[in-house]
Short mmCIF file of C-alpha atoms in Angstrom, two decimals:
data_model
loop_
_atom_site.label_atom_id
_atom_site.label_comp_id
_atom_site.label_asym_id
_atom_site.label_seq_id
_atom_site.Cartn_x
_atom_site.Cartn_y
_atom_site.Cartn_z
CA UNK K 155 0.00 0.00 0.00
CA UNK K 156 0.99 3.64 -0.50
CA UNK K 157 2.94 4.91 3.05
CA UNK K 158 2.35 8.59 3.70
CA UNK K 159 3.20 10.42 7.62
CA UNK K 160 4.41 8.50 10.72
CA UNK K 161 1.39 8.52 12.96
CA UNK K 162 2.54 11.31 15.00
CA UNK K 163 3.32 13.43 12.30
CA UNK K 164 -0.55 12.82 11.70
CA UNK K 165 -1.47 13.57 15.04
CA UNK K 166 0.82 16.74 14.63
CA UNK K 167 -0.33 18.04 11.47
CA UNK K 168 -3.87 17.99 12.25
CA UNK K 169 -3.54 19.67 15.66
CA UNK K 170 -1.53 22.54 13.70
CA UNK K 171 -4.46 22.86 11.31
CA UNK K 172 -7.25 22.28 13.68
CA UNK K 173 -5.88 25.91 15.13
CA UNK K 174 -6.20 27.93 11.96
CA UNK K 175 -10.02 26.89 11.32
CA UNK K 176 -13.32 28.92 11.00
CA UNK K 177 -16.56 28.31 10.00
CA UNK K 178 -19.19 30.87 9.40
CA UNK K 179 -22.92 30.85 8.33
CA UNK K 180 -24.32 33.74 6.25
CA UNK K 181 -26.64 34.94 3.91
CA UNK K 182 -25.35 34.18 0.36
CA UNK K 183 -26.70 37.88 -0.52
CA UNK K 184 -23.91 39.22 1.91
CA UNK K 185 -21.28 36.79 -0.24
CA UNK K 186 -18.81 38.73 -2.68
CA UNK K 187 -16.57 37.15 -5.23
CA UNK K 188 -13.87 40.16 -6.10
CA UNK K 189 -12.68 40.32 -9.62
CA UNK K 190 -9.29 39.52 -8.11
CA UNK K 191 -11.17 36.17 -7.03
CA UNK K 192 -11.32 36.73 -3.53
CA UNK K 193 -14.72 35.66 -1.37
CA UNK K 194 -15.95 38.14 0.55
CA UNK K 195 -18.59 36.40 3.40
CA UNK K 196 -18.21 39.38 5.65
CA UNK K 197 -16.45 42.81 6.55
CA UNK K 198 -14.35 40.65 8.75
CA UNK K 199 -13.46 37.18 6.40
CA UNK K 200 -11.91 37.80 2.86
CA UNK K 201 -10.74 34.55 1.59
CA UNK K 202 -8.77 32.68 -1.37
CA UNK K 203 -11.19 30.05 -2.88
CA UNK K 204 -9.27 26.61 -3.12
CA UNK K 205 -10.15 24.43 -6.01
CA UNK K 206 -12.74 22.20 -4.03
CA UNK K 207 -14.18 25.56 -3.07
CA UNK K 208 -14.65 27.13 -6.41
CA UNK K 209 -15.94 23.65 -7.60
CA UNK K 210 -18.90 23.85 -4.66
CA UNK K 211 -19.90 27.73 -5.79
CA UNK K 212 -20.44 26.14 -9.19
CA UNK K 213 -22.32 23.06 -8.04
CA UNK K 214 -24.42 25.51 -5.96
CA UNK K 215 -25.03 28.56 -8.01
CA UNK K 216 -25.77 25.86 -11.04
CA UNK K 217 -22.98 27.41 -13.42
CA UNK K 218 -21.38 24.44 -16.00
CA UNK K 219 -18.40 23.87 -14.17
CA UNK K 220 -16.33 24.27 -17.47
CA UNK K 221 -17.59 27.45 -18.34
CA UNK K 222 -17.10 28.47 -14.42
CA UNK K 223 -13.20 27.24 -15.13
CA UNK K 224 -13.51 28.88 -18.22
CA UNK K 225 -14.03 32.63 -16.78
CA UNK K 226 -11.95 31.62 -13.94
CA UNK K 227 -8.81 31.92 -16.55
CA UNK K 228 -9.86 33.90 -19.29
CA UNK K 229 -12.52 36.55 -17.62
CA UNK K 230 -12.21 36.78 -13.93
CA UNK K 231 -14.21 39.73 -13.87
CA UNK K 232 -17.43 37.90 -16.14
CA UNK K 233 -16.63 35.24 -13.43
CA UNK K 234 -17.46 37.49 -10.40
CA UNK K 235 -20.53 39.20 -12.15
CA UNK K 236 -21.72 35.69 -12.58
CA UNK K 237 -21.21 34.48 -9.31
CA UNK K 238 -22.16 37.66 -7.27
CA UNK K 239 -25.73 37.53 -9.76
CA UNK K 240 -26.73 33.95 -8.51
CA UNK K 241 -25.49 34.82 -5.04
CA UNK K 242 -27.58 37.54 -4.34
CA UNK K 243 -30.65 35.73 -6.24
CA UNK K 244 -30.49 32.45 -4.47
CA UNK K 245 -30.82 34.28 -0.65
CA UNK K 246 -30.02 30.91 0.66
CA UNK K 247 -27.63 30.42 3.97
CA UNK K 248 -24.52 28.57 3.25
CA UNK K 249 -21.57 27.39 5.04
CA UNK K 250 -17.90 28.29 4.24
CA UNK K 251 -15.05 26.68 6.21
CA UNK K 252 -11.71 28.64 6.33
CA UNK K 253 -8.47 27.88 7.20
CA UNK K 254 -5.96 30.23 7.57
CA UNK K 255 -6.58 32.31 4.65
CA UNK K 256 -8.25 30.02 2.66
CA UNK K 257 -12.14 29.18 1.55
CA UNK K 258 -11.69 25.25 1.55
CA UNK K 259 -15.60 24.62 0.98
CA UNK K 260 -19.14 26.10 0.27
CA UNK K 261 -21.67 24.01 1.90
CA UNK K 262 -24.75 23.49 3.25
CA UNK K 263 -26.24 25.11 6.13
CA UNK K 264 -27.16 21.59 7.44
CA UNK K 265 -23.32 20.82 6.98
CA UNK K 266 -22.73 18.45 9.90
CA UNK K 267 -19.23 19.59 10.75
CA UNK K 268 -17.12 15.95 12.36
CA UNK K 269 -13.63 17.08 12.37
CA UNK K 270 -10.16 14.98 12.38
CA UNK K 271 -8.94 16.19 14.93
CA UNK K 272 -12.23 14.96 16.76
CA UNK K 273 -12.27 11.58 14.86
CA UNK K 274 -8.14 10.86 15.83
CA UNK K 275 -9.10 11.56 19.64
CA UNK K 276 -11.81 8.99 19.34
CA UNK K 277 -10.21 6.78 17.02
CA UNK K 278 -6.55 6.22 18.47
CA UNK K 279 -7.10 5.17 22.15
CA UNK K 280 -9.35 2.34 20.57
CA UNK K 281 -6.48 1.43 18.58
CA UNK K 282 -3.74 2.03 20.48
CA UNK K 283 -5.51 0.33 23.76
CA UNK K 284 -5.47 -3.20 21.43
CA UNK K 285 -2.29 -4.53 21.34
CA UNK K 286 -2.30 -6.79 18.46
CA UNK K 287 -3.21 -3.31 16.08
CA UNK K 288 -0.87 -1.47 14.04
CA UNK K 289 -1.31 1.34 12.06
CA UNK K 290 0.13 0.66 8.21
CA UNK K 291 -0.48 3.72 6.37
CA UNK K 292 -2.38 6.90 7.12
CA UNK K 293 -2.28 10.74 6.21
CA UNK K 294 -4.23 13.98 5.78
CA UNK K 295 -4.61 15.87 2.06
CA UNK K 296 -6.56 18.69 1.46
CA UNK K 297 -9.58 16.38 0.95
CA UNK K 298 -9.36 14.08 3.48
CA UNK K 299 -8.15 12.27 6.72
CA UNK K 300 -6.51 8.75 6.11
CA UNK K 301 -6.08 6.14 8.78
CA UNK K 302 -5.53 2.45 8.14
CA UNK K 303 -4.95 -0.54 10.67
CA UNK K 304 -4.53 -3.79 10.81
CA UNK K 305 -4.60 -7.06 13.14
CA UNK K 306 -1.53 -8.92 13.63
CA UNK K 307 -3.77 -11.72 15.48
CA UNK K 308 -6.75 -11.47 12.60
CA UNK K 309 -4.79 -13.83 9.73
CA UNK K 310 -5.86 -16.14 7.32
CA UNK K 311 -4.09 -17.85 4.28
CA UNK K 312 -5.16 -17.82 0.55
CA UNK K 313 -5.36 -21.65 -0.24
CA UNK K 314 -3.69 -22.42 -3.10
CA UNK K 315 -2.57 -18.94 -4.24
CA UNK K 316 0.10 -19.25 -6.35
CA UNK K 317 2.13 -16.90 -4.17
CA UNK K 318 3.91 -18.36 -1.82
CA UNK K 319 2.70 -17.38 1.91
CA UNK K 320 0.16 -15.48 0.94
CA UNK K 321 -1.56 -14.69 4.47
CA UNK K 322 -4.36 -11.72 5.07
CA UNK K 323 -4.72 -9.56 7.67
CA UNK K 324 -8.01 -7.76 8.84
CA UNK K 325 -8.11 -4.20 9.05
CA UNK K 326 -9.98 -0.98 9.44
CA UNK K 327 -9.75 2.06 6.65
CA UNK K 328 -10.86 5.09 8.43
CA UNK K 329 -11.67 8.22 6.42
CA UNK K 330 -13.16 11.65 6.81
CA UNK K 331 -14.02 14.69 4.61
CA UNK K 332 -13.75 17.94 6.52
CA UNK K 333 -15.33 19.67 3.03
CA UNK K 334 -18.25 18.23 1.64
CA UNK K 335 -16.23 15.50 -0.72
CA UNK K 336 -17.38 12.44 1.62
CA UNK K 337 -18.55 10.85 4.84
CA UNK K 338 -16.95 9.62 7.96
CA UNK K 339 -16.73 6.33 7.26
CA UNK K 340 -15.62 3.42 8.42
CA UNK K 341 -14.57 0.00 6.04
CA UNK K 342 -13.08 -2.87 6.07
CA UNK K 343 -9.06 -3.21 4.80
CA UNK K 344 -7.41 -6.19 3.60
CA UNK K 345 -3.70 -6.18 3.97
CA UNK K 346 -1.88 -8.82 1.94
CA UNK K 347 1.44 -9.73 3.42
CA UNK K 348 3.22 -11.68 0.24
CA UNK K 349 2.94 -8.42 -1.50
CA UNK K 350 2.32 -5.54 0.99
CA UNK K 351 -0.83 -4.45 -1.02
CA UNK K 352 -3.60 -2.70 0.73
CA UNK K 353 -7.35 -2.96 -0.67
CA UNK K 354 -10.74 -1.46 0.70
CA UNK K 355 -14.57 -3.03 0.52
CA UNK K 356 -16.61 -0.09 0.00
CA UNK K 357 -19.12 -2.84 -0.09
CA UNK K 358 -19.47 -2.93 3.72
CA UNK K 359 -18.63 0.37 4.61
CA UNK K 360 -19.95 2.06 7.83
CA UNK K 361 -20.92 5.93 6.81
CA UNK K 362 -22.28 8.88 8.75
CA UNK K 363 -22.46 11.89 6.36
CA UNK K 364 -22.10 15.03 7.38
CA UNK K 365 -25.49 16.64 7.30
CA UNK K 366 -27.37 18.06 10.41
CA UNK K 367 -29.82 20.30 11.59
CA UNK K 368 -29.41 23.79 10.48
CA UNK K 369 -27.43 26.53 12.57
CA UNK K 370 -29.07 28.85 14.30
CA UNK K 371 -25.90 30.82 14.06
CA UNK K 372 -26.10 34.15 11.09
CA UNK K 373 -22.93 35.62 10.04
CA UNK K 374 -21.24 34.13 13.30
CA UNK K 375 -17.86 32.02 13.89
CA UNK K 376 -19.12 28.61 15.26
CA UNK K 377 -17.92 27.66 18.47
CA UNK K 378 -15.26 24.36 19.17
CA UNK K 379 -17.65 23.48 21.84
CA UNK K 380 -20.86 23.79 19.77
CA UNK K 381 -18.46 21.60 17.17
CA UNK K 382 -16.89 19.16 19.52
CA UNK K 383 -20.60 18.40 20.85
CA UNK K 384 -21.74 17.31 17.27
CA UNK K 385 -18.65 15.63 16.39
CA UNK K 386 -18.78 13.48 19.59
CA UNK K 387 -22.83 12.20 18.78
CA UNK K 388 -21.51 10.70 15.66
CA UNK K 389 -18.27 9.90 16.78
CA UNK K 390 -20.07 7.23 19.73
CA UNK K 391 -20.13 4.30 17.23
CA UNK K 392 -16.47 4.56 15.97
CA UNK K 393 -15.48 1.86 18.40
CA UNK K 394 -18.00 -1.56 17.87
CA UNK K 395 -17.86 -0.68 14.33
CA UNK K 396 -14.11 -1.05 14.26
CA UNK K 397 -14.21 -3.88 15.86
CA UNK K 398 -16.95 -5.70 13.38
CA UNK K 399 -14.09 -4.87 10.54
CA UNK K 400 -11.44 -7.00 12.20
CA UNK K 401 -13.42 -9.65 12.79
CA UNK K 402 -12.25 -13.49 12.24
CA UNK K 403 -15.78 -14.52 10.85
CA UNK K 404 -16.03 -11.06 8.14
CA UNK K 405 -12.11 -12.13 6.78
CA UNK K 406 -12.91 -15.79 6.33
CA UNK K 407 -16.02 -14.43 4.49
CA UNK K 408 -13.48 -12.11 2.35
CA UNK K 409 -10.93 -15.34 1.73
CA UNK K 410 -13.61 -17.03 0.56
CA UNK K 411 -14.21 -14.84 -2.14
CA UNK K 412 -10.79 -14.76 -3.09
CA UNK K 413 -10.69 -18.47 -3.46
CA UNK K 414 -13.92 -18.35 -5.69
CA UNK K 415 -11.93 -16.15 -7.90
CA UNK K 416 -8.61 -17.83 -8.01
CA UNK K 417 -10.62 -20.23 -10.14
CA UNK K 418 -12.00 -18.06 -12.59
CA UNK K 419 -9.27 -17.28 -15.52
CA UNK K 420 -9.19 -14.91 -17.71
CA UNK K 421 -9.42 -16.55 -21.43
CA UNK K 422 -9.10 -14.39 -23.60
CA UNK K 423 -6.82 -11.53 -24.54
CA UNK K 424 -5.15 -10.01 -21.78
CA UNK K 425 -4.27 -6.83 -22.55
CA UNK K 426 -8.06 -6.04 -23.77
CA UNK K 427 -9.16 -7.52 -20.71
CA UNK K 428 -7.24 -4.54 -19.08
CA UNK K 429 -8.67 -1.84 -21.28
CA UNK K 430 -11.98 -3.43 -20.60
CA UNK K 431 -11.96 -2.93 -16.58
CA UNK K 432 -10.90 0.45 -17.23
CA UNK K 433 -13.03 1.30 -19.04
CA UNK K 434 -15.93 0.12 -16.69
CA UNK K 435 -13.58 1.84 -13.48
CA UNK K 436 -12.77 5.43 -15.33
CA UNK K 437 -9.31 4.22 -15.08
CA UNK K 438 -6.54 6.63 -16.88
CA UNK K 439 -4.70 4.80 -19.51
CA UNK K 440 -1.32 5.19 -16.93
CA UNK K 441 -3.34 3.53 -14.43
CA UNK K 442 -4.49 0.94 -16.86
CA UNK K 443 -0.66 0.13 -18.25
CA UNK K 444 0.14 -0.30 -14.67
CA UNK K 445 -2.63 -2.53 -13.89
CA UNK K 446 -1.51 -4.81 -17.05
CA UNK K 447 2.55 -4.49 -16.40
CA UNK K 448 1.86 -5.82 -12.44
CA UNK K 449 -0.77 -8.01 -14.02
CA UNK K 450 1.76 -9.85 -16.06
CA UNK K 451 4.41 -9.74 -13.95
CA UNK K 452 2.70 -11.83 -11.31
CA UNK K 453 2.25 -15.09 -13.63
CA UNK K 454 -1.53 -15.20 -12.98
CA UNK K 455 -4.37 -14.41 -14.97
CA UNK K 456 -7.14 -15.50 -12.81
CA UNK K 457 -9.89 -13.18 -11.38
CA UNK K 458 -7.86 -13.06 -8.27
CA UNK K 459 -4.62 -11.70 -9.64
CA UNK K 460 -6.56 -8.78 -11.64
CA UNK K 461 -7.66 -7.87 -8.06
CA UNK K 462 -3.86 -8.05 -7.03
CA UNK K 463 -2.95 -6.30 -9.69
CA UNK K 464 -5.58 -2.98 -9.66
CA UNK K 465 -3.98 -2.71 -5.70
CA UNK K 466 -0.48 -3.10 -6.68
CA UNK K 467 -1.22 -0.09 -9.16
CA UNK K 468 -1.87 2.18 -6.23
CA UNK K 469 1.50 2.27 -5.03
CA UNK K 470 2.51 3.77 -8.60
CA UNK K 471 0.58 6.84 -8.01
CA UNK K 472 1.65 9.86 -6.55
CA UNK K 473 -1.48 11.16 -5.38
CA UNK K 474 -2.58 9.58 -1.67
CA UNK K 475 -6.56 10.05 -2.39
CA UNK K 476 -6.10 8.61 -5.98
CA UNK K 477 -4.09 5.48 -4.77
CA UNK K 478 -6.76 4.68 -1.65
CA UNK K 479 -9.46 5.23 -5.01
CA UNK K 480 -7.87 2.72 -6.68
CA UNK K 481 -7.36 0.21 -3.12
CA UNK K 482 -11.49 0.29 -3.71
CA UNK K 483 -11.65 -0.63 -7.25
CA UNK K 484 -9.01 -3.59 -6.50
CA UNK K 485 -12.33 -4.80 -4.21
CA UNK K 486 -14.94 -4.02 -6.91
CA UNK K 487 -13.51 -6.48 -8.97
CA UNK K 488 -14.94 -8.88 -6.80
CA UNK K 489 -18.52 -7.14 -6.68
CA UNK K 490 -18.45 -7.65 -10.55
CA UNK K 491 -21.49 -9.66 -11.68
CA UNK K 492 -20.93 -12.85 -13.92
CA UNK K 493 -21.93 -11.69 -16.82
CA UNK K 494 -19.79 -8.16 -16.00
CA UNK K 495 -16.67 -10.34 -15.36
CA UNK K 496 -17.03 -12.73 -18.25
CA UNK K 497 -16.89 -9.75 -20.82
CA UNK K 498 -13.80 -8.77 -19.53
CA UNK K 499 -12.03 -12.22 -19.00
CA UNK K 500 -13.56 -13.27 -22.58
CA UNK K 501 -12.52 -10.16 -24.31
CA UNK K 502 -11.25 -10.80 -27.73
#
């Protein structure tokens, strides 16, 4: 799997950030995007819109995102007349979270706010406090909050894999969005130990997304304590449900599957196959020359080894979001129906 900070650089990082956050609630008619692209959401807050942000003023205002991108860099000052137009005729209250000097979202008034630093204090005692858990891989982008873990006392073997000690280890893959682009949630992680690779089953995720009541609060900061109170509601769960993903009877159900698709080959040509499952994933052709390089490589062409293969990708790409994206899509090639699989492994 892809390796980004030491866990206490984690812990670190987001206690630096957590300090340079606000979140206020106004009246989009009291919103001003400047010429020079700044947001205005009151006398006191003038921010830089980040990428996710200008993306949500888009979405929100209902402006084609490539003719939004299109202003952005050709007409900034079309761009703000746009904006500031829908702004003042929508009249709805919206969320924007700052940091530092940044606008990092436009949301919802019913924006449930769960931060990481929240989710890490309720997250690490429980693992920490088990002794058999170790944290493999975890970080924090500019999207989201990473942390996966696995049980050194959860393992099972692959029977006859063709790789040689190829044992499984149940984990947890804990994630959280502090800008609108997902849930909290909570899924199960396979780490393989033959070949270090890392894959997630979306399938039988736990999520809590982030919408609430809406704030009574107009054109005010929100407090930590009126945050920390919400956070901690949702937050109540995080333990049993971690638990249920390292489970002994939920990994021998995963094996099992893995088994089943050891047996089913892939017959027909190989490096169509490939272009095949990206195209049903979105893959990028990079993505899809890695998939067939590690797919070769390995000696196997079963069902299994395509899995193997989509996860061993992720560790080619640079980007920590993109290679967890691609950790899932190793596990929906498992979800594939029959008749979705055999066009792939038939491909001529």
């Amino acid at each position: 799997m892809k390796q980004g900070r030491s866990l206490v650089d984690l812990a670190k990082t987001v206690e630096q950030l957590a300090t340079q956050k606000v979140d206020l609630v106004a009246p989009t008619t009291l919103m001003q995007l400047t010429d020079s692209g700044k947001l205005i959401v009151n006398t006191e807050h003038v921010f830089e819109p980040s990428n996710a942000c200008h993306n949500q003023l888009a979405e929100r205002l209902n402006i084609p995102t490539k003719y939004y991108r299109a202003m952005q860099e050709q007409a900034p000052g079309l761009l703000a007349e746009n904006v500031n137009h829908w702004l003042q005729a929508k009249n709805e209250r919206r969320m924007v979270r700052g940091l530092g000097g940044v606008a990092r979202a436009f949301l919802s008034d019913r924006y449930h706010r769960i931060d990481n630093e929240h989710v890490l204090e309720t997250v690490l005692p429980v693992l920490l406090e088990a002794g058999d858990i170790q944290v493999q891989s975890c970080e924090v982008t500019e999207s989201r909050l990473y942390v996966k873990a696995t049980s050194k006392n959860v393992v099972v073997p692959v029977r006859e894999s063709r790789r040689v000690g190829d044992l499984v280890e149940a984990g947890v893959l804990i994630t959280n969005s502090e800008i609108g682009l997902g849930s909290l949630s909570i899924k199960p992680f396979l780490h393989f130990l033959a070949c270090t690779n890392g894959m997630v089953r979306d399938k039988l995720a736990f999520t809590k997304y982030h919408v609430g009541r809406k704030s009574d609060e107009l054109d005010l900061v929100l407090s930590d304590a009126t945050k920390s109170l919400e956070d901690r509601a949702t937050l109540a769960k995080v333990r049993d449900v971690i638990k249920a993903c390292m489970s002994m009877d939920l990994l021998n159900k995963e094996v099992e599957l893995y088994e089943a698709a050891q047996r089913q080959q892939i017959t027909g040509d190989v490096p169509k196959a490939v272009e095949l499952l990206g195209e049903t994933m979105q893959l990028s052709q990079p993505e899809r020359s890695s998939i067939l390089r590690h797919l070769i490589t390995g000696g196997d062409l079963s069902r299994y080894a395509m899995m193997n293969a989509v996860t061993r990708a992720a560790q080619d790409i640079e980007s920590y979001d993109r290679a967890t994206e691609l950790e899932a899509l190793g596990g929906r090639v498992l979800d594939l129906n029959q008749k979705e699989w055999n066009r792939i492994a038939e491909a001529a």
